[in-house]
Amino acid sequence: MLKDCSKSELVYYYSHMHEKYKDMVFKPEPLMPLAPDSDMREYEEDLNRHISYFFHGNRKAINKFIKEMILSYKNTSTSLEVIFDWLKNDERACFWFWNAIIHGDIYSSKGSWNEYRNKNGINYPAYHQQRLEAVKHYVSYIGHGLSDPEIYDIISRCKDKYLDSIQHSLLPRWISKDDAESCQWVWEQIINWINKNKPNINEYITTPYPIVEEQYLAVCAFFDYPLLDPIATRMLSQDISKIRSQKKFREKMKDKKPLNIHLDPKIKDDLVYLASYYDMKIHTVIDMLIRKEIRALKEK
């Protein structure tokens, strides 16, 4: 019988049974749903009970069936590991892939997100490895019964969509994974903007409360796979960058003292020219000139 199976194996075996024996009627009750927080051993026992029931306790038939399933899983999982290498090494791509799954954009003739969710339940992954496993489980489900080239084709087309999406992503370019404080601030701006402008935040946010380490990825995912319309997404991106610029300017100027001066128009034009030449603000040019003059006086 099945023993010490991983969650990925159990998902695959469940699909295998339904694919191979579509017309079978499980008795005395259907298979229990495999929810993300299910007890794996309890589910494994349930699967064994149904296999035993279907084959009327015939050990030889049961062992043959289980060996077929295990061999099929090993062949499929090996090829999927190769296919998913890029998701394992690219957390941003994996998050995009997860978004595409839960919004019904990744499916096959063998299964869809709604079917998978109804049978297995759903729990939103909290970090990359958990998300990668969830993606693998789902693709294993919709790929059961498909050839390796067919599965590879599904993944390849999704990869093309992902690369196209990040090329046109409205993610502000200044956001950095290494700046946790900025990532948290941007995420708060996104939440506040949607709460203010949209009636149901759950339609636009798939991870309402990401852990600190996930906030950069959550921000990327929001702009890489936008659920807002393009105009609203662009407006939000621009608003965030504008608010950030104003915030940085206020922080920069908080220790500065105002200086009201009247200048000859020609001098003002020269200041404007210098500001343009050095790509500076006028007050920065004045600051630079004064510092330069003081330094020259001290060196005399």
PDB file of C-alpha atoms in Angstrom:
ATOM      1  CA  MET A   1       0.000   0.000   0.000  1.00  0.00           C
ATOM      2  CA  LEU A   2       1.006   3.670  -0.181  1.00  0.00           C
ATOM      3  CA  LYS A   3       3.299   4.748   2.662  1.00  0.00           C
ATOM      4  CA  ASP A   4       5.057   7.998   3.662  1.00  0.00           C
ATOM      5  CA  CYS A   5       4.018   9.802   0.480  1.00  0.00           C
ATOM      6  CA  SER A   6       4.760  13.477  -0.035  1.00  0.00           C
ATOM      7  CA  LYS A   7       1.949  15.916  -0.662  1.00  0.00           C
ATOM      8  CA  SER A   8       2.984  16.203  -4.297  1.00  0.00           C
ATOM      9  CA  GLU A   9       2.776  12.423  -4.682  1.00  0.00           C
ATOM     10  CA  LEU A  10      -0.662  12.281  -3.067  1.00  0.00           C
ATOM     11  CA  VAL A  11      -2.008  14.972  -5.385  1.00  0.00           C
ATOM     12  CA  TYR A  12      -0.638  13.048  -8.355  1.00  0.00           C
ATOM     13  CA  TYR A  13      -2.012   9.692  -7.180  1.00  0.00           C
ATOM     14  CA  TYR A  14      -5.421  11.220  -6.572  1.00  0.00           C
ATOM     15  CA  SER A  15      -5.455  12.548 -10.150  1.00  0.00           C
ATOM     16  CA  HIS A  16      -4.113   9.231 -11.454  1.00  0.00           C
ATOM     17  CA  MET A  17      -7.000   7.299  -9.925  1.00  0.00           C
ATOM     18  CA  HIS A  18      -9.608   9.635 -11.353  1.00  0.00           C
ATOM     19  CA  GLU A  19      -7.981   9.629 -14.778  1.00  0.00           C
ATOM     20  CA  LYS A  20      -7.596   5.849 -14.975  1.00  0.00           C
ATOM     21  CA  TYR A  21     -10.976   5.011 -13.480  1.00  0.00           C
ATOM     22  CA  LYS A  22     -13.189   7.953 -14.336  1.00  0.00           C
ATOM     23  CA  ASP A  23     -16.396   5.972 -14.021  1.00  0.00           C
ATOM     24  CA  MET A  24     -15.607   4.423 -10.650  1.00  0.00           C
ATOM     25  CA  VAL A  25     -17.879   5.340  -7.761  1.00  0.00           C
ATOM     26  CA  PHE A  26     -16.068   5.660  -4.461  1.00  0.00           C
ATOM     27  CA  LYS A  27     -17.823   3.953  -1.566  1.00  0.00           C
ATOM     28  CA  PRO A  28     -18.679   4.223   1.204  1.00  0.00           C
ATOM     29  CA  GLU A  29     -17.730   7.896   0.712  1.00  0.00           C
ATOM     30  CA  PRO A  30     -15.714   9.984  -1.763  1.00  0.00           C
ATOM     31  CA  LEU A  31     -12.035  10.755  -1.290  1.00  0.00           C
ATOM     32  CA  MET A  32     -11.438  13.424   1.313  1.00  0.00           C
ATOM     33  CA  PRO A  33     -10.287  16.769  -0.197  1.00  0.00           C
ATOM     34  CA  LEU A  34      -6.550  17.385   0.024  1.00  0.00           C
ATOM     35  CA  ALA A  35      -6.425  20.809   1.666  1.00  0.00           C
ATOM     36  CA  PRO A  36      -3.055  22.550   2.160  1.00  0.00           C
ATOM     37  CA  ASP A  37      -3.184  21.910   5.912  1.00  0.00           C
ATOM     38  CA  SER A  38      -4.447  18.316   5.614  1.00  0.00           C
ATOM     39  CA  ASP A  39      -2.861  15.581   7.683  1.00  0.00           C
ATOM     40  CA  MET A  40      -0.866  13.743   5.011  1.00  0.00           C
ATOM     41  CA  ARG A  41      -1.024  10.408   6.807  1.00  0.00           C
ATOM     42  CA  GLU A  42      -4.787  10.640   7.225  1.00  0.00           C
ATOM     43  CA  TYR A  43      -5.181  11.411   3.539  1.00  0.00           C
ATOM     44  CA  GLU A  44      -2.808   8.575   2.627  1.00  0.00           C
ATOM     45  CA  GLU A  45      -4.901   6.123   4.668  1.00  0.00           C
ATOM     46  CA  ASP A  46      -8.049   7.353   2.957  1.00  0.00           C
ATOM     47  CA  LEU A  47      -6.440   6.836  -0.456  1.00  0.00           C
ATOM     48  CA  ASN A  48      -5.356   3.320   0.530  1.00  0.00           C
ATOM     49  CA  ARG A  49      -8.871   2.469   1.715  1.00  0.00           C
ATOM     50  CA  HIS A  50     -10.348   3.432  -1.634  1.00  0.00           C
ATOM     51  CA  ILE A  51      -7.700   1.580  -3.629  1.00  0.00           C
ATOM     52  CA  SER A  52      -8.346  -1.526  -1.529  1.00  0.00           C
ATOM     53  CA  TYR A  53     -12.100  -1.143  -1.968  1.00  0.00           C
ATOM     54  CA  PHE A  54     -11.865  -0.729  -5.736  1.00  0.00           C
ATOM     55  CA  PHE A  55      -9.727  -3.866  -6.155  1.00  0.00           C
ATOM     56  CA  HIS A  56     -11.797  -5.818  -3.597  1.00  0.00           C
ATOM     57  CA  GLY A  57      -8.719  -6.338  -1.424  1.00  0.00           C
ATOM     58  CA  ASN A  58      -6.834  -8.212  -4.167  1.00  0.00           C
ATOM     59  CA  ARG A  59      -3.221  -7.698  -3.053  1.00  0.00           C
ATOM     60  CA  LYS A  60      -1.712  -8.568  -6.409  1.00  0.00           C
ATOM     61  CA  ALA A  61      -3.952  -6.123  -8.291  1.00  0.00           C
ATOM     62  CA  ILE A  62      -3.414  -3.450  -5.633  1.00  0.00           C
ATOM     63  CA  ASN A  63       0.385  -3.764  -5.746  1.00  0.00           C
ATOM     64  CA  LYS A  64       0.390  -3.684  -9.556  1.00  0.00           C
ATOM     65  CA  PHE A  65      -1.770  -0.557  -9.585  1.00  0.00           C
ATOM     66  CA  ILE A  66       0.404   1.198  -6.976  1.00  0.00           C
ATOM     67  CA  LYS A  67       3.622   0.328  -8.834  1.00  0.00           C
ATOM     68  CA  GLU A  68       2.150   1.817 -12.028  1.00  0.00           C
ATOM     69  CA  MET A  69       1.253   5.014 -10.181  1.00  0.00           C
ATOM     70  CA  ILE A  70       4.672   5.345  -8.544  1.00  0.00           C
ATOM     71  CA  LEU A  71       6.495   4.772 -11.842  1.00  0.00           C
ATOM     72  CA  SER A  72       4.264   7.284 -13.608  1.00  0.00           C
ATOM     73  CA  TYR A  73       4.869   9.839 -10.852  1.00  0.00           C
ATOM     74  CA  LYS A  74       8.642   9.377 -10.952  1.00  0.00           C
ATOM     75  CA  ASN A  75       8.745   9.821 -14.728  1.00  0.00           C
ATOM     76  CA  THR A  76       6.556  12.932 -14.559  1.00  0.00           C
ATOM     77  CA  SER A  77       8.167  14.507 -11.491  1.00  0.00           C
ATOM     78  CA  THR A  78      11.680  14.108 -12.933  1.00  0.00           C
ATOM     79  CA  SER A  79      10.740  15.973 -16.088  1.00  0.00           C
ATOM     80  CA  LEU A  80       8.849  18.611 -14.099  1.00  0.00           C
ATOM     81  CA  GLU A  81      11.881  19.270 -11.881  1.00  0.00           C
ATOM     82  CA  VAL A  82      13.860  20.215 -14.990  1.00  0.00           C
ATOM     83  CA  ILE A  83      11.002  22.319 -16.330  1.00  0.00           C
ATOM     84  CA  PHE A  84      10.644  24.182 -13.034  1.00  0.00           C
ATOM     85  CA  ASP A  85      14.319  25.010 -12.508  1.00  0.00           C
ATOM     86  CA  TRP A  86      13.737  28.570 -13.689  1.00  0.00           C
ATOM     87  CA  LEU A  87      10.911  29.069 -11.158  1.00  0.00           C
ATOM     88  CA  LYS A  88      13.035  27.668  -8.353  1.00  0.00           C
ATOM     89  CA  ASN A  89      15.751  30.218  -9.106  1.00  0.00           C
ATOM     90  CA  ASP A  90      13.477  33.162  -9.914  1.00  0.00           C
ATOM     91  CA  GLU A  91      11.198  34.084  -6.996  1.00  0.00           C
ATOM     92  CA  ARG A  92       9.571  36.896  -8.952  1.00  0.00           C
ATOM     93  CA  ALA A  93       8.652  34.539 -11.806  1.00  0.00           C
ATOM     94  CA  CYS A  94       7.268  31.987  -9.362  1.00  0.00           C
ATOM     95  CA  PHE A  95       4.992  34.609  -7.788  1.00  0.00           C
ATOM     96  CA  TRP A  96       3.761  35.643 -11.252  1.00  0.00           C
ATOM     97  CA  PHE A  97       3.089  31.993 -12.093  1.00  0.00           C
ATOM     98  CA  TRP A  98       1.064  31.541  -8.902  1.00  0.00           C
ATOM     99  CA  ASN A  99      -1.021  34.618  -9.721  1.00  0.00           C
ATOM    100  CA  ALA A 100      -1.630  33.288 -13.229  1.00  0.00           C
ATOM    101  CA  ILE A 101      -2.797  29.964 -11.780  1.00  0.00           C
ATOM    102  CA  ILE A 102      -5.291  31.325  -9.264  1.00  0.00           C
ATOM    103  CA  HIS A 103      -6.787  33.634 -11.866  1.00  0.00           C
ATOM    104  CA  GLY A 104      -7.456  30.767 -14.250  1.00  0.00           C
ATOM    105  CA  ASP A 105      -4.827  31.571 -16.872  1.00  0.00           C
ATOM    106  CA  ILE A 106      -3.028  28.213 -16.643  1.00  0.00           C
ATOM    107  CA  TYR A 107      -5.048  25.117 -17.477  1.00  0.00           C
ATOM    108  CA  SER A 108      -5.127  22.093 -19.762  1.00  0.00           C
ATOM    109  CA  SER A 109      -7.638  19.683 -21.231  1.00  0.00           C
ATOM    110  CA  LYS A 110      -7.082  17.600 -18.091  1.00  0.00           C
ATOM    111  CA  GLY A 111      -7.948  20.193 -15.495  1.00  0.00           C
ATOM    112  CA  SER A 112      -8.466  23.806 -14.463  1.00  0.00           C
ATOM    113  CA  TRP A 113      -8.000  25.948 -11.373  1.00  0.00           C
ATOM    114  CA  ASN A 114     -11.672  25.745 -10.345  1.00  0.00           C
ATOM    115  CA  GLU A 115     -11.636  21.950 -10.504  1.00  0.00           C
ATOM    116  CA  TYR A 116      -8.372  21.773  -8.571  1.00  0.00           C
ATOM    117  CA  ARG A 117      -9.594  24.197  -5.915  1.00  0.00           C
ATOM    118  CA  ASN A 118     -12.883  22.336  -5.458  1.00  0.00           C
ATOM    119  CA  LYS A 119     -11.066  19.027  -4.957  1.00  0.00           C
ATOM    120  CA  ASN A 120      -8.042  20.156  -2.988  1.00  0.00           C
ATOM    121  CA  GLY A 121      -8.961  23.373  -1.233  1.00  0.00           C
ATOM    122  CA  ILE A 122      -6.626  26.370  -1.250  1.00  0.00           C
ATOM    123  CA  ASN A 123      -4.221  28.117   1.054  1.00  0.00           C
ATOM    124  CA  TYR A 124      -2.190  31.114  -0.057  1.00  0.00           C
ATOM    125  CA  PRO A 125       1.559  30.380   0.210  1.00  0.00           C
ATOM    126  CA  ALA A 126       3.482  32.568   2.644  1.00  0.00           C
ATOM    127  CA  TYR A 127       6.959  32.250   1.123  1.00  0.00           C
ATOM    128  CA  HIS A 128       8.807  31.188  -2.032  1.00  0.00           C
ATOM    129  CA  GLN A 129       9.388  27.478  -1.366  1.00  0.00           C
ATOM    130  CA  GLN A 130       5.771  27.020  -0.326  1.00  0.00           C
ATOM    131  CA  ARG A 131       4.652  28.845  -3.465  1.00  0.00           C
ATOM    132  CA  LEU A 132       6.916  26.731  -5.675  1.00  0.00           C
ATOM    133  CA  GLU A 133       5.462  23.527  -4.215  1.00  0.00           C
ATOM    134  CA  ALA A 134       1.917  24.820  -4.749  1.00  0.00           C
ATOM    135  CA  VAL A 135       2.718  25.559  -8.406  1.00  0.00           C
ATOM    136  CA  LYS A 136       4.216  22.090  -8.856  1.00  0.00           C
ATOM    137  CA  HIS A 137       1.179  20.415  -7.307  1.00  0.00           C
ATOM    138  CA  TYR A 138      -1.167  22.287  -9.602  1.00  0.00           C
ATOM    139  CA  VAL A 139       0.807  21.592 -12.783  1.00  0.00           C
ATOM    140  CA  SER A 140       1.111  17.953 -11.762  1.00  0.00           C
ATOM    141  CA  TYR A 141      -2.686  17.920 -11.483  1.00  0.00           C
ATOM    142  CA  ILE A 142      -3.490  19.533 -14.837  1.00  0.00           C
ATOM    143  CA  GLY A 143      -0.621  17.690 -16.528  1.00  0.00           C
ATOM    144  CA  HIS A 144      -1.694  14.210 -15.533  1.00  0.00           C
ATOM    145  CA  GLY A 145      -2.331  12.206 -18.682  1.00  0.00           C
ATOM    146  CA  LEU A 146      -0.420  14.665 -20.860  1.00  0.00           C
ATOM    147  CA  SER A 147       2.901  13.856 -22.474  1.00  0.00           C
ATOM    148  CA  ASP A 148       6.070  15.620 -21.308  1.00  0.00           C
ATOM    149  CA  PRO A 149       6.166  17.780 -24.473  1.00  0.00           C
ATOM    150  CA  GLU A 150       2.570  18.876 -23.818  1.00  0.00           C
ATOM    151  CA  ILE A 151       3.373  19.845 -20.226  1.00  0.00           C
ATOM    152  CA  TYR A 152       6.543  21.593 -21.362  1.00  0.00           C
ATOM    153  CA  ASP A 153       4.508  23.525 -23.925  1.00  0.00           C
ATOM    154  CA  ILE A 154       2.140  24.803 -21.227  1.00  0.00           C
ATOM    155  CA  ILE A 155       5.056  25.966 -19.067  1.00  0.00           C
ATOM    156  CA  SER A 156       6.945  27.478 -22.010  1.00  0.00           C
ATOM    157  CA  ARG A 157       3.962  29.545 -23.120  1.00  0.00           C
ATOM    158  CA  CYS A 158       3.543  30.799 -19.569  1.00  0.00           C
ATOM    159  CA  LYS A 159       7.219  31.699 -19.418  1.00  0.00           C
ATOM    160  CA  ASP A 160       6.839  33.741 -22.602  1.00  0.00           C
ATOM    161  CA  LYS A 161       3.865  35.564 -21.065  1.00  0.00           C
ATOM    162  CA  TYR A 162       5.853  36.253 -17.911  1.00  0.00           C
ATOM    163  CA  LEU A 163       8.840  37.680 -19.794  1.00  0.00           C
ATOM    164  CA  ASP A 164       6.501  39.887 -21.802  1.00  0.00           C
ATOM    165  CA  SER A 165       4.698  41.058 -18.670  1.00  0.00           C
ATOM    166  CA  ILE A 166       7.843  42.151 -16.812  1.00  0.00           C
ATOM    167  CA  GLN A 167       9.065  43.930 -19.939  1.00  0.00           C
ATOM    168  CA  HIS A 168       5.921  46.076 -19.774  1.00  0.00           C
ATOM    169  CA  SER A 169       5.591  46.070 -15.992  1.00  0.00           C
ATOM    170  CA  LEU A 170       4.753  49.400 -14.365  1.00  0.00           C
ATOM    171  CA  LEU A 171       6.798  48.498 -11.287  1.00  0.00           C
ATOM    172  CA  PRO A 172       8.686  51.661 -10.236  1.00  0.00           C
ATOM    173  CA  ARG A 173      12.337  51.099 -11.161  1.00  0.00           C
ATOM    174  CA  TRP A 174      13.709  52.511  -7.925  1.00  0.00           C
ATOM    175  CA  ILE A 175      12.196  49.729  -5.790  1.00  0.00           C
ATOM    176  CA  SER A 176      14.937  47.470  -4.464  1.00  0.00           C
ATOM    177  CA  LYS A 177      14.774  44.085  -2.775  1.00  0.00           C
ATOM    178  CA  ASP A 178      17.584  45.233  -0.486  1.00  0.00           C
ATOM    179  CA  ASP A 179      15.569  48.167   0.872  1.00  0.00           C
ATOM    180  CA  ALA A 180      13.019  46.474   3.143  1.00  0.00           C
ATOM    181  CA  GLU A 181      11.760  49.788   4.535  1.00  0.00           C
ATOM    182  CA  SER A 182      10.904  51.148   1.074  1.00  0.00           C
ATOM    183  CA  CYS A 183       9.238  47.864   0.089  1.00  0.00           C
ATOM    184  CA  GLN A 184       7.053  47.994   3.184  1.00  0.00           C
ATOM    185  CA  TRP A 185       6.198  51.634   2.507  1.00  0.00           C
ATOM    186  CA  VAL A 186       5.249  50.898  -1.130  1.00  0.00           C
ATOM    187  CA  TRP A 187       3.073  47.970  -0.084  1.00  0.00           C
ATOM    188  CA  GLU A 188       1.243  50.189   2.405  1.00  0.00           C
ATOM    189  CA  GLN A 189       0.712  52.785  -0.344  1.00  0.00           C
ATOM    190  CA  ILE A 190      -0.784  50.106  -2.612  1.00  0.00           C
ATOM    191  CA  ILE A 191      -3.173  48.905   0.102  1.00  0.00           C
ATOM    192  CA  ASN A 192      -4.196  52.465   1.015  1.00  0.00           C
ATOM    193  CA  TRP A 193      -4.764  53.421  -2.629  1.00  0.00           C
ATOM    194  CA  ILE A 194      -6.966  50.406  -3.335  1.00  0.00           C
ATOM    195  CA  ASN A 195      -8.928  50.818  -0.098  1.00  0.00           C
ATOM    196  CA  LYS A 196      -9.593  54.405  -1.090  1.00  0.00           C
ATOM    197  CA  ASN A 197     -10.446  53.833  -4.754  1.00  0.00           C
ATOM    198  CA  LYS A 198     -11.840  50.298  -5.074  1.00  0.00           C
ATOM    199  CA  PRO A 199     -14.762  48.687  -3.214  1.00  0.00           C
ATOM    200  CA  ASN A 200     -13.316  45.168  -2.789  1.00  0.00           C
ATOM    201  CA  ILE A 201      -9.596  44.893  -2.100  1.00  0.00           C
ATOM    202  CA  ASN A 202      -9.626  41.084  -2.464  1.00  0.00           C
ATOM    203  CA  GLU A 203     -10.283  41.449  -6.183  1.00  0.00           C
ATOM    204  CA  TYR A 204      -6.924  43.149  -6.662  1.00  0.00           C
ATOM    205  CA  ILE A 205      -4.668  41.774  -3.912  1.00  0.00           C
ATOM    206  CA  THR A 206      -3.786  38.076  -3.659  1.00  0.00           C
ATOM    207  CA  THR A 207      -1.507  38.422  -0.621  1.00  0.00           C
ATOM    208  CA  PRO A 208      -3.033  41.030   1.726  1.00  0.00           C
ATOM    209  CA  TYR A 209      -0.501  40.566   4.549  1.00  0.00           C
ATOM    210  CA  PRO A 210       2.850  39.383   3.167  1.00  0.00           C
ATOM    211  CA  ILE A 211       5.637  38.709   5.645  1.00  0.00           C
ATOM    212  CA  VAL A 212       8.455  41.279   5.592  1.00  0.00           C
ATOM    213  CA  GLU A 213      10.713  39.106   3.435  1.00  0.00           C
ATOM    214  CA  GLU A 214       7.909  38.756   0.881  1.00  0.00           C
ATOM    215  CA  GLN A 215       6.931  42.405   0.526  1.00  0.00           C
ATOM    216  CA  TYR A 216       9.279  43.096  -2.385  1.00  0.00           C
ATOM    217  CA  LEU A 217       7.896  40.080  -4.275  1.00  0.00           C
ATOM    218  CA  ALA A 218       4.324  41.068  -3.428  1.00  0.00           C
ATOM    219  CA  VAL A 219       4.929  44.551  -4.868  1.00  0.00           C
ATOM    220  CA  CYS A 220       6.510  43.061  -8.009  1.00  0.00           C
ATOM    221  CA  ALA A 221       3.625  40.618  -8.402  1.00  0.00           C
ATOM    222  CA  PHE A 222       1.095  43.427  -8.082  1.00  0.00           C
ATOM    223  CA  PHE A 223       2.603  45.314 -11.025  1.00  0.00           C
ATOM    224  CA  ASP A 224       3.810  42.297 -13.056  1.00  0.00           C
ATOM    225  CA  TYR A 225       0.367  40.678 -13.048  1.00  0.00           C
ATOM    226  CA  PRO A 226      -1.923  43.691 -12.672  1.00  0.00           C
ATOM    227  CA  LEU A 227      -5.526  43.056 -11.660  1.00  0.00           C
ATOM    228  CA  LEU A 228      -6.369  46.743 -11.915  1.00  0.00           C
ATOM    229  CA  ASP A 229      -7.079  48.134 -15.358  1.00  0.00           C
ATOM    230  CA  PRO A 230      -3.984  49.531 -17.170  1.00  0.00           C
ATOM    231  CA  ILE A 231      -4.904  53.189 -16.607  1.00  0.00           C
ATOM    232  CA  ALA A 232      -5.446  52.692 -12.861  1.00  0.00           C
ATOM    233  CA  THR A 233      -2.229  50.672 -12.569  1.00  0.00           C
ATOM    234  CA  ARG A 234      -0.220  53.393 -14.302  1.00  0.00           C
ATOM    235  CA  MET A 235      -1.849  56.091 -12.185  1.00  0.00           C
ATOM    236  CA  LEU A 236      -1.028  54.210  -8.985  1.00  0.00           C
ATOM    237  CA  SER A 237       2.591  53.651 -10.046  1.00  0.00           C
ATOM    238  CA  GLN A 238       3.004  57.340 -10.857  1.00  0.00           C
ATOM    239  CA  ASP A 239       1.316  58.415  -7.617  1.00  0.00           C
ATOM    240  CA  ILE A 240       3.630  56.213  -5.551  1.00  0.00           C
ATOM    241  CA  SER A 241       6.728  57.626  -7.248  1.00  0.00           C
ATOM    242  CA  LYS A 242       5.415  61.180  -6.837  1.00  0.00           C
ATOM    243  CA  ILE A 243       4.668  60.693  -3.126  1.00  0.00           C
ATOM    244  CA  ARG A 244       8.114  59.164  -2.639  1.00  0.00           C
ATOM    245  CA  SER A 245       9.815  62.122  -4.343  1.00  0.00           C
ATOM    246  CA  GLN A 246       7.904  64.562  -2.154  1.00  0.00           C
ATOM    247  CA  LYS A 247       8.733  62.517   0.935  1.00  0.00           C
ATOM    248  CA  LYS A 248      12.446  62.427   0.097  1.00  0.00           C
ATOM    249  CA  PHE A 249      12.424  66.159  -0.650  1.00  0.00           C
ATOM    250  CA  ARG A 250      10.830  66.959   2.713  1.00  0.00           C
ATOM    251  CA  GLU A 251      13.352  64.760   4.506  1.00  0.00           C
ATOM    252  CA  LYS A 252      16.182  66.450   2.647  1.00  0.00           C
ATOM    253  CA  MET A 253      14.911  69.961   3.354  1.00  0.00           C
ATOM    254  CA  LYS A 254      13.868  69.543   6.994  1.00  0.00           C
ATOM    255  CA  ASP A 255      17.203  70.925   8.272  1.00  0.00           C
ATOM    256  CA  LYS A 256      17.463  73.647   5.604  1.00  0.00           C
ATOM    257  CA  LYS A 257      16.727  77.305   6.280  1.00  0.00           C
ATOM    258  CA  PRO A 258      14.728  79.417   3.801  1.00  0.00           C
ATOM    259  CA  LEU A 259      16.469  82.366   2.121  1.00  0.00           C
ATOM    260  CA  ASN A 260      14.463  85.024   0.334  1.00  0.00           C
ATOM    261  CA  ILE A 261      16.622  86.968  -2.111  1.00  0.00           C
ATOM    262  CA  HIS A 262      16.090  89.275  -5.066  1.00  0.00           C
ATOM    263  CA  LEU A 263      18.401  88.719  -8.031  1.00  0.00           C
ATOM    264  CA  ASP A 264      19.217  90.570 -11.182  1.00  0.00           C
ATOM    265  CA  PRO A 265      17.333  88.843 -14.070  1.00  0.00           C
ATOM    266  CA  LYS A 266      20.664  88.072 -15.793  1.00  0.00           C
ATOM    267  CA  ILE A 267      22.031  86.404 -12.642  1.00  0.00           C
ATOM    268  CA  LYS A 268      18.857  84.370 -12.316  1.00  0.00           C
ATOM    269  CA  ASP A 269      19.182  83.238 -15.942  1.00  0.00           C
ATOM    270  CA  ASP A 270      22.760  82.206 -15.203  1.00  0.00           C
ATOM    271  CA  LEU A 271      21.579  80.222 -12.202  1.00  0.00           C
ATOM    272  CA  VAL A 272      18.972  78.453 -14.330  1.00  0.00           C
ATOM    273  CA  TYR A 273      21.664  77.662 -16.899  1.00  0.00           C
ATOM    274  CA  LEU A 274      24.002  76.241 -14.231  1.00  0.00           C
ATOM    275  CA  ALA A 275      21.173  74.179 -12.735  1.00  0.00           C
ATOM    276  CA  SER A 276      20.451  72.715 -16.163  1.00  0.00           C
ATOM    277  CA  TYR A 277      24.143  72.135 -16.901  1.00  0.00           C
ATOM    278  CA  TYR A 278      24.803  70.311 -13.633  1.00  0.00           C
ATOM    279  CA  ASP A 279      21.334  68.714 -13.551  1.00  0.00           C
ATOM    280  CA  MET A 280      20.654  70.248 -10.141  1.00  0.00           C
ATOM    281  CA  LYS A 281      17.979  72.263  -8.410  1.00  0.00           C
ATOM    282  CA  ILE A 282      18.681  76.014  -8.223  1.00  0.00           C
ATOM    283  CA  HIS A 283      19.035  75.930  -4.430  1.00  0.00           C
ATOM    284  CA  THR A 284      21.610  73.123  -4.801  1.00  0.00           C
ATOM    285  CA  VAL A 285      23.601  75.233  -7.265  1.00  0.00           C
ATOM    286  CA  ILE A 286      23.611  78.167  -4.821  1.00  0.00           C
ATOM    287  CA  ASP A 287      24.708  75.806  -2.043  1.00  0.00           C
ATOM    288  CA  MET A 288      27.519  74.447  -4.265  1.00  0.00           C
ATOM    289  CA  LEU A 289      28.779  77.902  -5.250  1.00  0.00           C
ATOM    290  CA  ILE A 290      28.840  79.143  -1.656  1.00  0.00           C
ATOM    291  CA  ARG A 291      30.681  76.036  -0.419  1.00  0.00           C
ATOM    292  CA  LYS A 292      33.182  76.376  -3.267  1.00  0.00           C
ATOM    293  CA  GLU A 293      33.845  80.030  -2.425  1.00  0.00           C
ATOM    294  CA  ILE A 294      34.241  79.330   1.316  1.00  0.00           C
ATOM    295  CA  ARG A 295      36.656  76.505   0.561  1.00  0.00           C
ATOM    296  CA  ALA A 296      38.712  78.806  -1.683  1.00  0.00           C
ATOM    297  CA  LEU A 297      38.873  81.470   1.048  1.00  0.00           C
ATOM    298  CA  LYS A 298      40.049  78.939   3.629  1.00  0.00           C
ATOM    299  CA  GLU A 299      42.803  77.744   1.342  1.00  0.00           C
ATOM    300  CA  LYS A 300      44.273  81.247   0.958  1.00  0.00           C
TER     301      LYS A 300
END
